Coordinates of C-alpha atoms in Angstrom, one line a residue:
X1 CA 97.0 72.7 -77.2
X2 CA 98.9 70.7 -74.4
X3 CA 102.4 72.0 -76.1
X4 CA 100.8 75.5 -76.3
X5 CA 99.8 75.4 -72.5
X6 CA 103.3 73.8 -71.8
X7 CA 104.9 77.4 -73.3
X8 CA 102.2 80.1 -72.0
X9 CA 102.4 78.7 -68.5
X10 CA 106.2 80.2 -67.9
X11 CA 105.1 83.5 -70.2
X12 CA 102.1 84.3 -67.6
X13 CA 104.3 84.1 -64.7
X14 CA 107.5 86.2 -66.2
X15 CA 105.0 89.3 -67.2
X16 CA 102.9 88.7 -64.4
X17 CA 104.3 91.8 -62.6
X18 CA 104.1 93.9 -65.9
X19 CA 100.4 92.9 -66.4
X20 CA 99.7 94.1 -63.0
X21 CA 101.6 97.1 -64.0
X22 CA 99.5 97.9 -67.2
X23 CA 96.4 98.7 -68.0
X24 CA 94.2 96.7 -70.3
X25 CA 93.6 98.9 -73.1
X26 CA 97.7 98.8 -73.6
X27 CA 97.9 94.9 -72.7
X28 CA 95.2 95.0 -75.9
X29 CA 97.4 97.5 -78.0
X30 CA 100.4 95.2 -77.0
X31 CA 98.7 91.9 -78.0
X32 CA 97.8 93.4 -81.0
X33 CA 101.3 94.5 -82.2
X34 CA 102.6 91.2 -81.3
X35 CA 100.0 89.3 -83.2
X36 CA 100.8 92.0 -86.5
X37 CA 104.1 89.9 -86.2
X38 CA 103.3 86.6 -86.0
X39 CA 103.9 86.2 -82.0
X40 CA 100.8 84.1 -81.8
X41 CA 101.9 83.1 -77.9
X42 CA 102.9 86.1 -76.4
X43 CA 100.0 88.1 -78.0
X44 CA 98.1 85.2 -75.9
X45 CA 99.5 86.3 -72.7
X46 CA 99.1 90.0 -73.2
X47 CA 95.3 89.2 -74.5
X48 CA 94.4 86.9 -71.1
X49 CA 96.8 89.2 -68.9
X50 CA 94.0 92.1 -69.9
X51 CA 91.2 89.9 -69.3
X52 CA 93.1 89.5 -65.6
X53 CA 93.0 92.9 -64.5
X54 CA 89.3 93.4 -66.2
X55 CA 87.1 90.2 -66.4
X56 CA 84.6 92.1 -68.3
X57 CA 86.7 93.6 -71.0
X58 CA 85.1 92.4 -74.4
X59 CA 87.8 93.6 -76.9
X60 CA 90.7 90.9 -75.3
X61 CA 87.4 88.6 -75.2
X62 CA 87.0 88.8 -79.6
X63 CA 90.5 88.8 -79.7
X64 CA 91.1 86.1 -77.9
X65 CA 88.1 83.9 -79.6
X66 CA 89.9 85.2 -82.9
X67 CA 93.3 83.7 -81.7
X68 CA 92.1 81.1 -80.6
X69 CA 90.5 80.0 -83.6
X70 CA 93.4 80.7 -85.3
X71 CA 95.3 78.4 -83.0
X72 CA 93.1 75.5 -83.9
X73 CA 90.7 75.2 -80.1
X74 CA 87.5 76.1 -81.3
X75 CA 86.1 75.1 -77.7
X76 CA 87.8 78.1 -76.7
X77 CA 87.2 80.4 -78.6
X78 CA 83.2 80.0 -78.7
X79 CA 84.1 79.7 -74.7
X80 CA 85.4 83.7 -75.0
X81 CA 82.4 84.4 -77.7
X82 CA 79.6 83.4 -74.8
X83 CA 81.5 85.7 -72.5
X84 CA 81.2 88.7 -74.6
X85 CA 77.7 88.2 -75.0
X86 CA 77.3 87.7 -71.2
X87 CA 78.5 91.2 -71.2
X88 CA 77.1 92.5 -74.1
X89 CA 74.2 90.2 -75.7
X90 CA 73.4 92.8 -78.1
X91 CA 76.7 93.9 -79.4
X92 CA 77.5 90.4 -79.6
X93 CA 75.0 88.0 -80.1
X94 CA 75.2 88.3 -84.0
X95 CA 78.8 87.2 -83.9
X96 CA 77.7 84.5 -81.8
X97 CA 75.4 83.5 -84.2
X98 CA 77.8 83.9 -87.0
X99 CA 80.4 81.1 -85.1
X100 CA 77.6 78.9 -84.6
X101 CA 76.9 78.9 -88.1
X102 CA 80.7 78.3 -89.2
X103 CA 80.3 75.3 -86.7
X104 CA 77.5 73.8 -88.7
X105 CA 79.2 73.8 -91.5
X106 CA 82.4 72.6 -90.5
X107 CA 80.2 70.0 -89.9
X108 CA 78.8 69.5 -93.3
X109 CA 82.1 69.6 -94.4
X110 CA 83.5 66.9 -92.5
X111 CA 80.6 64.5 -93.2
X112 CA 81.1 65.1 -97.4
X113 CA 84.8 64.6 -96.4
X114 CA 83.5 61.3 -95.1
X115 CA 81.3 60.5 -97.9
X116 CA 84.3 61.1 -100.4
X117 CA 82.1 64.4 -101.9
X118 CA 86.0 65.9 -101.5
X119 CA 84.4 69.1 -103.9
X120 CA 81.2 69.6 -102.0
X121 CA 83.4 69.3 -98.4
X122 CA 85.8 71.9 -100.0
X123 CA 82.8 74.6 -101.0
X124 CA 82.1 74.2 -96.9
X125 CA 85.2 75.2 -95.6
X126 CA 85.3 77.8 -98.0
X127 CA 82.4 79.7 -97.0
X128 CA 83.6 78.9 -93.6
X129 CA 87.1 80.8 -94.3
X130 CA 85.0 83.7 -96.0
X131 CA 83.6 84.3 -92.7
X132 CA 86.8 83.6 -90.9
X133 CA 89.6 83.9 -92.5
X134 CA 92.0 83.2 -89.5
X135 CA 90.2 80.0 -89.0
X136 CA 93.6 77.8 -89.6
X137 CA 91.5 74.6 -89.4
X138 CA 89.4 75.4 -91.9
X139 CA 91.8 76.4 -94.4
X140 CA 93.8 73.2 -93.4
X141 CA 90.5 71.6 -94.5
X142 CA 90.0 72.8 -97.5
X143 CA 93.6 71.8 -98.3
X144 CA 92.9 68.0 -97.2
X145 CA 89.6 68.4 -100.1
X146 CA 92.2 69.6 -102.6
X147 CA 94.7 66.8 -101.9
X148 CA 91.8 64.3 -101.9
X149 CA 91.1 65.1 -105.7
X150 CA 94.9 65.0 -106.3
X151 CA 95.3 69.3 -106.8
X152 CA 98.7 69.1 -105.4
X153 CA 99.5 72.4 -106.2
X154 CA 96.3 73.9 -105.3
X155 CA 96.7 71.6 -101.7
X156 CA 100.2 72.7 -100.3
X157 CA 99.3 76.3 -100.9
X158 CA 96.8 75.7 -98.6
X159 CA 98.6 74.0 -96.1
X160 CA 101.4 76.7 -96.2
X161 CA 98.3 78.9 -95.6
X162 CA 97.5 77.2 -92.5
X163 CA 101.5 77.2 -91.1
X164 CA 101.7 81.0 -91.7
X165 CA 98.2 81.6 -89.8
X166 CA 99.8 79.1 -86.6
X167 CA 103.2 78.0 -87.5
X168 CA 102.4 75.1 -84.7
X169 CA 100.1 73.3 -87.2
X170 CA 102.2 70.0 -87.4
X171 CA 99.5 68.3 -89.6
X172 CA 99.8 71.1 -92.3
X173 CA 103.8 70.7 -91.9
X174 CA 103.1 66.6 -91.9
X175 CA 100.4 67.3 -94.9
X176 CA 103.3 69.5 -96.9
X177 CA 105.5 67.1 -95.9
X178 CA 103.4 63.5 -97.7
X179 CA 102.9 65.5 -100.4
X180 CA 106.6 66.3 -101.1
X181 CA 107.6 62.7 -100.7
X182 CA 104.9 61.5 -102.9
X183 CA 105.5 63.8 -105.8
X184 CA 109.4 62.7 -105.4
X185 CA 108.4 58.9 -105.5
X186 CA 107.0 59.6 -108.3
X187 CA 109.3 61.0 -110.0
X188 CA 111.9 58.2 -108.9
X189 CA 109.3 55.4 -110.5
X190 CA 108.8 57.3 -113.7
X191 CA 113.3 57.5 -113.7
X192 CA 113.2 53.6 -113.1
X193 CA 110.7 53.3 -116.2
X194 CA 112.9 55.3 -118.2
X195 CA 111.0 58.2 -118.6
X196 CA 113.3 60.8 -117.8
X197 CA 111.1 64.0 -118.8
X198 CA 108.1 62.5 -116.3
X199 CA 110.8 62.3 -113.9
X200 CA 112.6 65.9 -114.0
X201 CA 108.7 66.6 -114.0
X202 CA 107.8 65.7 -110.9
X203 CA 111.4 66.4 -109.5
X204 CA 110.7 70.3 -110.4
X205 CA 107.0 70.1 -109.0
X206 CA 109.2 68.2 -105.5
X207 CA 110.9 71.9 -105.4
X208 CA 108.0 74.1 -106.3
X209 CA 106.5 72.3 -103.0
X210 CA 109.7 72.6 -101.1
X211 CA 112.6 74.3 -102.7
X212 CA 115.2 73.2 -100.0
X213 CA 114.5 69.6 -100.6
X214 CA 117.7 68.2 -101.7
X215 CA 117.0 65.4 -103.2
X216 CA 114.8 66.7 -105.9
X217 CA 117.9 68.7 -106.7
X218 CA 120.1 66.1 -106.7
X219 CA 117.9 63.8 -108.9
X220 CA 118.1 66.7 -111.3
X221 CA 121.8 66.4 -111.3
X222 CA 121.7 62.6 -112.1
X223 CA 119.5 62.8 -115.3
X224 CA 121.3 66.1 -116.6
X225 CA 124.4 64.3 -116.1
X226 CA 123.7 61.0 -117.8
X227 CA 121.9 63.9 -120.5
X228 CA 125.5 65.7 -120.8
X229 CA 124.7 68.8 -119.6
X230 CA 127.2 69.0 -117.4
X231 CA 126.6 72.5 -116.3
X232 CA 123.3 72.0 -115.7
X233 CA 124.5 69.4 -113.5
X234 CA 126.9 70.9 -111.5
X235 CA 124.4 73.7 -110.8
X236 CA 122.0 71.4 -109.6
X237 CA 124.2 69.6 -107.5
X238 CA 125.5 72.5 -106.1
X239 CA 121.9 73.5 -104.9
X240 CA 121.8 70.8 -102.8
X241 CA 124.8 70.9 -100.9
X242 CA 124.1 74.9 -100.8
X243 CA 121.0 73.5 -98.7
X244 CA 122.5 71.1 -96.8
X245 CA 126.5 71.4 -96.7
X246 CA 126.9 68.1 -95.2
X247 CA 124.8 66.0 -98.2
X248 CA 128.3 64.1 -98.8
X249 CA 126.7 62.0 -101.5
X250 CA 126.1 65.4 -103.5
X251 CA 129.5 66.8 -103.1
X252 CA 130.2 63.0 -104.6
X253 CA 128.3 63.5 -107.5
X254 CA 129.6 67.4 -108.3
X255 CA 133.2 65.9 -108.4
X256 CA 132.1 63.3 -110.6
X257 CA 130.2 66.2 -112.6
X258 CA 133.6 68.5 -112.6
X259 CA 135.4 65.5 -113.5
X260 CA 134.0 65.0 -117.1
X261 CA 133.8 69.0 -117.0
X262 CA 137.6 69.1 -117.0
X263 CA 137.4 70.7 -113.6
X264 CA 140.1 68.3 -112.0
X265 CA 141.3 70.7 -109.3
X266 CA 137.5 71.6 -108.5
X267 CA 136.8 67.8 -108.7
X268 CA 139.6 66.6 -106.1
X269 CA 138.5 69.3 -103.7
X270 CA 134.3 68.0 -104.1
X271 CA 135.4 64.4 -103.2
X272 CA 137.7 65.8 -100.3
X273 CA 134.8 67.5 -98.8
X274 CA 132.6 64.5 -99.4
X275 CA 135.1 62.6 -97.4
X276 CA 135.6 65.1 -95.2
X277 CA 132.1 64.7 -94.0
X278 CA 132.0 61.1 -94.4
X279 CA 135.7 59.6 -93.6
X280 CA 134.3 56.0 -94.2
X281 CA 133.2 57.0 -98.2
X282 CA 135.1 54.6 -100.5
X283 CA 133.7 55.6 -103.7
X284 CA 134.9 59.5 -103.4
X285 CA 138.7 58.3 -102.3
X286 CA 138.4 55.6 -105.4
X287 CA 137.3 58.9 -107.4
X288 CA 140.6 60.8 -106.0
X289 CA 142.6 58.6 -107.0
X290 CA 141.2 58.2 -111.1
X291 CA 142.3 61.4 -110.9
X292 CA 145.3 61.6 -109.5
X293 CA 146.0 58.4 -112.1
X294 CA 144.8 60.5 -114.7
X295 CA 147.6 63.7 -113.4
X296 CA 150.3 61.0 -113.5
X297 CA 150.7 61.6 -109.4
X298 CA 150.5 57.9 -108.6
X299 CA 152.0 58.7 -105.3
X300 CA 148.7 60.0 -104.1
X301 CA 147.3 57.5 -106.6
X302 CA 148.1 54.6 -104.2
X303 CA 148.0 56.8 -101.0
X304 CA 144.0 57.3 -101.8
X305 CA 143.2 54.6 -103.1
X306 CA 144.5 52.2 -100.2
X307 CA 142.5 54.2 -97.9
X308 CA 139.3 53.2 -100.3
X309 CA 140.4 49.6 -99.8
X310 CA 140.9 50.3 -95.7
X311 CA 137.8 52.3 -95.4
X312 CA 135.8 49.2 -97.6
X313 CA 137.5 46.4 -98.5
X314 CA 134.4 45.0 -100.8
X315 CA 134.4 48.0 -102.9
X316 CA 136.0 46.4 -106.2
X317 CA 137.1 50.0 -108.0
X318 CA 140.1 50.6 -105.9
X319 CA 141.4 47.3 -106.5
X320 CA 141.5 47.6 -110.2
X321 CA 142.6 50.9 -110.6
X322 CA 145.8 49.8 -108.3
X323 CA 146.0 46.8 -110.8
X324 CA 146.5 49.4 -113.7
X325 CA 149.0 51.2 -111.8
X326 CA 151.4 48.1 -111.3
X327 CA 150.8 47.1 -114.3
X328 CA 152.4 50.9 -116.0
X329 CA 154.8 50.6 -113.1
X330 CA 156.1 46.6 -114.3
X331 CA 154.7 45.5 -110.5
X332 CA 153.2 42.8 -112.2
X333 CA 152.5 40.2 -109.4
X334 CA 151.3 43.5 -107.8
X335 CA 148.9 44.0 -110.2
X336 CA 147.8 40.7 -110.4
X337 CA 146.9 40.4 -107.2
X338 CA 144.7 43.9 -107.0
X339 CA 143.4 42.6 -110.2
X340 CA 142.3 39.3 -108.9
X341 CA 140.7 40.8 -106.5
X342 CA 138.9 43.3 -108.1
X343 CA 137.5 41.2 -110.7
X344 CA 136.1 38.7 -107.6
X345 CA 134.0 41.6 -106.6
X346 CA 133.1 42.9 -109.8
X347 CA 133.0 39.9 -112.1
X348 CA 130.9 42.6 -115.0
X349 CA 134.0 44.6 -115.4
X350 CA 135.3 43.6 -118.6
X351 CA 138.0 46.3 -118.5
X352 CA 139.2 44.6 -115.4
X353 CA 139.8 41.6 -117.2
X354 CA 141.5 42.7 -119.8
X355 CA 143.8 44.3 -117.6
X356 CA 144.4 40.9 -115.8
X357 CA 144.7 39.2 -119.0
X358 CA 147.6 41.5 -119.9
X359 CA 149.6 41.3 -116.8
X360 CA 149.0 37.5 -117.1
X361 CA 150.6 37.8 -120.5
X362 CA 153.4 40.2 -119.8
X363 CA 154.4 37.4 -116.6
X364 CA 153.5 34.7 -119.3
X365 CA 151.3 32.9 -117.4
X366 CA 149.3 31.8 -120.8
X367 CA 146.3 29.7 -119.3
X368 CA 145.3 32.4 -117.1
X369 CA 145.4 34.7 -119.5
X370 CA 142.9 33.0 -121.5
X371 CA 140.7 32.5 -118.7
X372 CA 140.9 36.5 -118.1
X373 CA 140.5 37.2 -121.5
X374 CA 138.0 34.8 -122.1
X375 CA 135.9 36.3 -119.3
X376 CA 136.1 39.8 -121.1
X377 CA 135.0 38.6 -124.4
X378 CA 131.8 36.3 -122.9
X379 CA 130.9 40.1 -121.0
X380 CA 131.3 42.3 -123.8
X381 CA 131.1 40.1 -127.4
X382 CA 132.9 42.9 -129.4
X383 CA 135.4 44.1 -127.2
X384 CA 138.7 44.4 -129.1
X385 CA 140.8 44.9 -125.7
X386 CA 139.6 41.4 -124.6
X387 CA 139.9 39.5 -128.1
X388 CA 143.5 41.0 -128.7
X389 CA 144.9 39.6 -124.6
X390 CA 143.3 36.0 -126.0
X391 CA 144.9 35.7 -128.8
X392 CA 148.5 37.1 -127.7
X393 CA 147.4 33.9 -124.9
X394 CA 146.2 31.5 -127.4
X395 CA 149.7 32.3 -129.6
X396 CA 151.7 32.1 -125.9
X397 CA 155.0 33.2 -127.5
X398 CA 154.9 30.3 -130.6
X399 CA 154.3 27.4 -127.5
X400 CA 150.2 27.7 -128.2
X401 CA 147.5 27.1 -131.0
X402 CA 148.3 29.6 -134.3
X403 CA 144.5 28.9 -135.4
X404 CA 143.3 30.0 -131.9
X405 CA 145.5 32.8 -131.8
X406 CA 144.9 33.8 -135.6
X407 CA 140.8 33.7 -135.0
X408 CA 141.3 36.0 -131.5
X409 CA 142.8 38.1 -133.2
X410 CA 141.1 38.7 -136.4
X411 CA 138.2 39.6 -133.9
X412 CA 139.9 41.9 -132.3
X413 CA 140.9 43.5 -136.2
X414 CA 136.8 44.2 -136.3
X415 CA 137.4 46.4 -133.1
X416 CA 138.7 49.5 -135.1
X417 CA 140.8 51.0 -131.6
X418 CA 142.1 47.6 -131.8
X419 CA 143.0 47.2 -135.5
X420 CA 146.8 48.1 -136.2
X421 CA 147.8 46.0 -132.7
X422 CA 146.0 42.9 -133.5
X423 CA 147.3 43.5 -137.5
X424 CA 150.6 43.7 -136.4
X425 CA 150.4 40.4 -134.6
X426 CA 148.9 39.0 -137.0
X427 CA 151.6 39.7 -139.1
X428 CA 154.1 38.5 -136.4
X429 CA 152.4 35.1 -136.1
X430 CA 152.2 34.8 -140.1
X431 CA 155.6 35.9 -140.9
X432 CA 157.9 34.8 -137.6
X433 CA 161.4 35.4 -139.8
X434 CA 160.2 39.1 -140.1
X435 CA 161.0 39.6 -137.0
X436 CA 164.0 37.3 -136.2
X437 CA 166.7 39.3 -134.6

């Protein structure tokens, strides 16, 4: 009530000179209008202004003790109650009576809260909110029984109950708030489990409690994307930067989404905005420049993806993706040295590897090669790619091991993308004077 004071105070003194100007019965009407839509302050003033020029007006008295319960001070409103039936005892004694009684069984309710009878504490409030049904504590009340017992559902209706009778109530806002983050923690445990349909679940339920909460939305996005419904996806995504346009991760994610849709152009202009928003975002540059690789502009290419490097010189993608561009471009020691340094940060990245492998080769620099290669094939046991660079090292132009070469290679002959290259050097190191010039 201290913040509610803080406002009213300056509100008295601006219509103080049209309170004095007015009568009560049209300070009443007044109040009454602004109340109908939902100007729970200024019908205040207009209600106490009245009760200014006539001190023993009863109607601004019950509509005050009604606001006032509405606003939460229940001290004041029985305060306003015992003035109207100073006035008038017998018009108003009954509805004295009647606010005593809610008062008793707030009460009751609040001692079953206590005792953890969350169903008997809720049955109290409810009569209480029979009898008043402006009385924002006590449907905030009954909303704390339902959340007690777990009814979610049945709990933030409540509590958006209580915000539209005083939208100052920060404890429903807080209450709507716990239960929206709980319900979304949820759903991130059950997606850590694995259980995708508990997840998208809860992530739903998240924006049937709060449609505008983003992440929910974008959560959605992640599991439809790793599902292939890319549309899905995008839509989802798109719901959440529609909510909040500067949710750079989400524009991330819908490039990535337009991406694998075919939606290059759209793609390139997501990750711009991302970075837009958030200069310093490697990941969405790195993203650029896949596709500018995959356009054949590698121009931009290296333009983009040296600003992932600038922008976060620990991020490994950019590194590797440069690597593959010297290497097309016959910049080998270029690409060696990207590569190198890519596959430092990322040591997983088997395709990295490779990649280094084969510049290693094409430089014929045999022993690192095999270390390179060697380092794909210990990360990914059937990788083709990594068995074929091993054995084109092992074989190191007819100056290695033809049995080391021969097994590397028949390995990478199981890896059908790898097959007709690793047959045809087979063949090479078999038959040599085939292929004498």
């Amino acid at each position: 009530m201290k913040q509610l004071n803080i406002i009213i105070a300056p509100l008295l003194a601006l219509f103080i000179s049209i309170g004095n100007s007015a009568t009560p019965d049209q300070l009443l009407s007044s109040g009454k209008s602004k109340l109908s839509n939902g100007e729970l302050e200024e019908a205040l003033v207009d209600f106490e202004l009245a009760l200014d020029q006539n001190d023993q007006f009863t109607p601004a008295m019950m509509e005050l003790a009604q606001l006032q319960l509405r606003l939460g001070d229940m001290e004041k409103s029985q305060m306003y109650l015992r003035k109207a039936v100073d006035v008038d005892y017998d018009q108003f004694k009954t509805e004295f009576d009647r606010f005593n009684d809610i008062n008793i069984k707030m009460s009751d309710g609040g001692r079953a809260m206590k005792n953890g009878e969350f169903e008997n504490a809720f049955t109290f409030y409810e009569e209480v909110v029979k009898e008043f049904p402006n009385f924002t504590e006590a449907v905030y009340s009954m909303g704390l029984a339902k959340f007690r017992v777990r009814d979610f559902s049945a709990s933030v209706k409540l509590f958006r109950q209580a915000l539209d009778l005083n939208p100052n109530h920060n404890n429903a806002r807080t209450a709507i708030e716990n239960v929206v983050k709980n319900t979304f923690n949820e759903g991130n445990n059950s997606y850590r489990r694995g259980n995708l349909e508990k997840a998208m679940e809860a992530y739903y339920q998240v924006l049937e409690y709060d449609p505008a909460f983003i992440k929910a939305h974008y959560q959605i996005g992640v599991i439809e994307a790793k599902r292939g419904n890319l549309d899905i996806a995008i839509k989802a995504y798109t719901n959440a930067i529609d909510t909040d346009s500067t949710f750079y991760i989400g524009w991330f994610a819908l490039g990535l989404a337009q991406n694998k849709y075919g939606n290059k152009a759209e793609a390139l202009a997501s990750f711009q905005q991302a970075v837009t928003i958030h200069p310093g975002y490697a990941k969405a540059y790195s993203s650029m420049g896949d596709i500018y690789i995959q356009n054949k502009d590698y121009e931009s290419a290296v333009e983009v993806l040296k600003t992932a490097i600038a922008v976060d010189e620990n991020y490994a993608k950019p590194y590797i993706s440069l690597g593959a561009i010297y290497i097309d471009a016959d910049s080998l020691d270029l690409a060696v040295t990207y590569l190198e340094k890519g596959t430092s940060l990322n040591p997983k990245d088997a395709s990295a590897w490779v990649r280094l492998a084969s510049a290693h080769n094409h430089l014929g620099n045999c022993d690192s090669a095999k270390e390179a290669a060697r380092e794909a094939t210990d990360r990914k046991k059937r990788f083709g790619a990594g068995w074929y660079e091993l054995g084109i090292a092992e074989w190191c132009k007819g100056r290695g091991s033809k049995t080391a070469a021969l097994n590397a290679l028949e390995k990478a002959r199981d890896d059908r993308s790898w097959r007709q290259m690793s047959e045809y050097e087979i063949d090479r190191i078999k038959n040599p004077e085939k292929y004498e010039e």
